[in-house]
Amino acid sequence: MIRKTALALFTAALAVAPAAAQSYRDRLPEDEVLYFLLPDRFENADPANDRGGLTGDRLVTGFDPSSKAFYHGGDLKGVLQRLDYIQALGATAIWVGPIFKNKPVQGPKGQESAGYHGYWITDFTQVDPHFGTNTEFKALVDAAHKRGIKVYMDIVVNHTADVIQFKECGDCAYRSRADYPYQRKGGTSGGPINPGFAGDDNHSAANFAKLTRPDYAYTPYVPEAEKQVKVPAWLNDPIHYHNRGNSTFAGENSTMGDFVGLDDLMTEHPRVVAGMIEIFGGWIDRFGVDGFRIDTARHVNPEFWQTFVPAMLARAKAKGIPNFHIFGEVADPEVAALAQHTRVDKFPAVLDFAFALAVDEVASGKGTDRLAKVFAADVLYEGGEKTGHRLPTFVSNHDAGRSSTFIKQALPKVSQAELLQRVELAQAMLLLLRGVPTIYAGDEQGFVSDGNDQDAREDMFGSKVASYNDNHLLGTDTTTATPSFNPAHPLFREIAMLARLRTSHAALTRGRQITRFASDKPGLFAVSRFDPKTGAETVIAFNTSPEPWTGNIQVETRSTAFHTLAGACPASAAAPGSLPLSLPAFGYTVCAAGASK
């Protein structure tokens, strides 16, 4: 009863006003607070779909709630059932992990795992039966939209499930274009094939019409039982794949090799380009979704994105979605590598891995200048600082791991109390600094993962995975063995407060940001953000040290009076251009210039 009351209070406090709900389409990408979840690990509202309509053991159905590598039962009805919770957290958009129909189980004998994560797609047109139906996804999107909450889909273009096999080997090494050219079978000394094919740099339909045989590097085949498993049907033809063996994620094979055995689509092929535009344009047309997170974006040739991204934006605009948010996953902490994909591939935004690393390091006690360097490099992105504001930022995710885990690894002797303080600080940086803050489900309930990938994909509903349930969570004595939807959790309350603060102040969503102070040591990091219409200044300061900090921060000379938005702020500047502040250990403050409204 206490939890229900707390949830009701938060829902009432953070509910989207009717006017906002009517105008959610008008919000810019940087106006959002994203909440990212994997449907299988979020909430199980319909146990009838746990096995995806399949019969047999876990190697057939993919269902084993006691194993971190298999389906656990979460579904789209579960997300719909928890919209109150998500809204109470202050999220304005939900990024849903891939929901397309997957190959239930794959992997060599003894190393099998399931497609619970959604990245082993066989049917690009249907929701996976483990998660529900297309109708249920439509119901979720419609219900979210009625609340003014956007829905982003996680999509995959680089690869499909592992269906294509090679006659020469099982786990096949990559074979390059130089050693295995398209016009020879099985190497430079092989017989001539594909006469007249000018190579994959010529993307014309006329050129690719001459590529008729896929056996230039290996001899691909599809097992009889899976010959028609992929949808749309054109995906079943090996000619639409690179068929060169496994990627090492470097050089040529970064875009042409199989991602750990997954069938790598030949995204240079005009049939693949047109097919993918039709597939994902169809999801926009039918469901009216608000954005795409694009998986493995760096492993696709730039020319594909240069065509695909504008096509998706045009499709969305025709559907009445003017601010469709597209961002690619480029898993690299170097800003130059991230920025390259906005300049060459023409992505409107990419996930900000540089920000994630910097925040987790700063929250672990590294110098605060690491954050300053990330923001100073925003000029490298196509569009500069404006693009920086549209980069989804995060401190935890389902692939790399959780902020709490990184901090604990950096400070193995840290107490639970101090770890919670440092994690709260990291979340404050996420929600107050430039970018589009993305909360990973479980962070608001104090999850501390054992590592990355499967170890960072804990259940929000009561888990049966022993390696999840033995984790010491932050801010609570409970474990993941019981449902984790407590609105009274200290991290939930902090995130809810900051999310509401952010979305109610334009300086914190769209405002220009300048760094006021950073150092090569732990301690103060401070920025000013400016209201895009009035120019009013908001000062945000963080103390990453276990010791209190007191001093002065430079501000605009016109900023003379201040009021507190979070923390504790003085009523006025000490002198023109100087704001005195005192921050407790691991504390932060948000001070707005001008009279309180």
XYZ file of C-alpha atoms in Angstrom, residues 29-30 34 152 292-295 297-298 305 309 313 324-330 337-343 345-353 381-393 434-436 438:
53
model
C 15.115 15.369 -29.694
C 17.043 17.280 -27.029
C 14.907 8.556 -22.616
C 11.807 4.772 -30.139
C 15.287 4.782 -34.330
C 18.354 3.685 -32.426
C 20.445 1.888 -35.060
C 22.497 -1.086 -33.905
C 26.001 1.432 -37.258
C 29.776 1.568 -37.715
C 23.378 5.496 -44.382
C 18.714 8.122 -43.067
C 13.329 11.231 -42.035
C 12.036 11.926 -35.771
C 15.202 11.107 -33.817
C 17.770 8.821 -35.467
C 20.992 7.899 -33.689
C 23.548 5.250 -34.489
C 25.437 2.958 -32.153
C 29.164 3.579 -32.655
C 35.539 8.295 -34.199
C 31.997 9.221 -33.166
C 32.015 12.495 -35.086
C 33.201 10.769 -38.253
C 29.854 9.023 -38.542
C 27.970 12.319 -38.406
C 30.206 13.827 -41.087
C 27.699 8.666 -42.807
C 25.524 11.749 -42.194
C 23.934 10.403 -39.022
C 21.985 13.164 -37.261
C 23.355 11.809 -33.965
C 25.243 8.898 -32.414
C 25.204 7.420 -28.940
C 27.688 9.404 -26.870
C 30.134 6.742 -25.690
C 30.475 16.775 -35.079
C 28.666 17.734 -38.268
C 26.641 20.719 -37.094
C 28.977 21.294 -34.141
C 27.531 22.051 -30.722
C 23.943 21.806 -31.999
C 24.549 18.153 -32.819
C 26.180 17.682 -29.418
C 22.836 18.572 -27.853
C 21.144 15.733 -29.770
C 23.557 12.977 -28.842
C 21.885 10.463 -26.512
C 24.051 10.377 -23.406
C 24.120 18.662 -22.607
C 22.786 15.747 -24.659
C 19.705 13.547 -24.426
C 19.175 7.988 -21.393
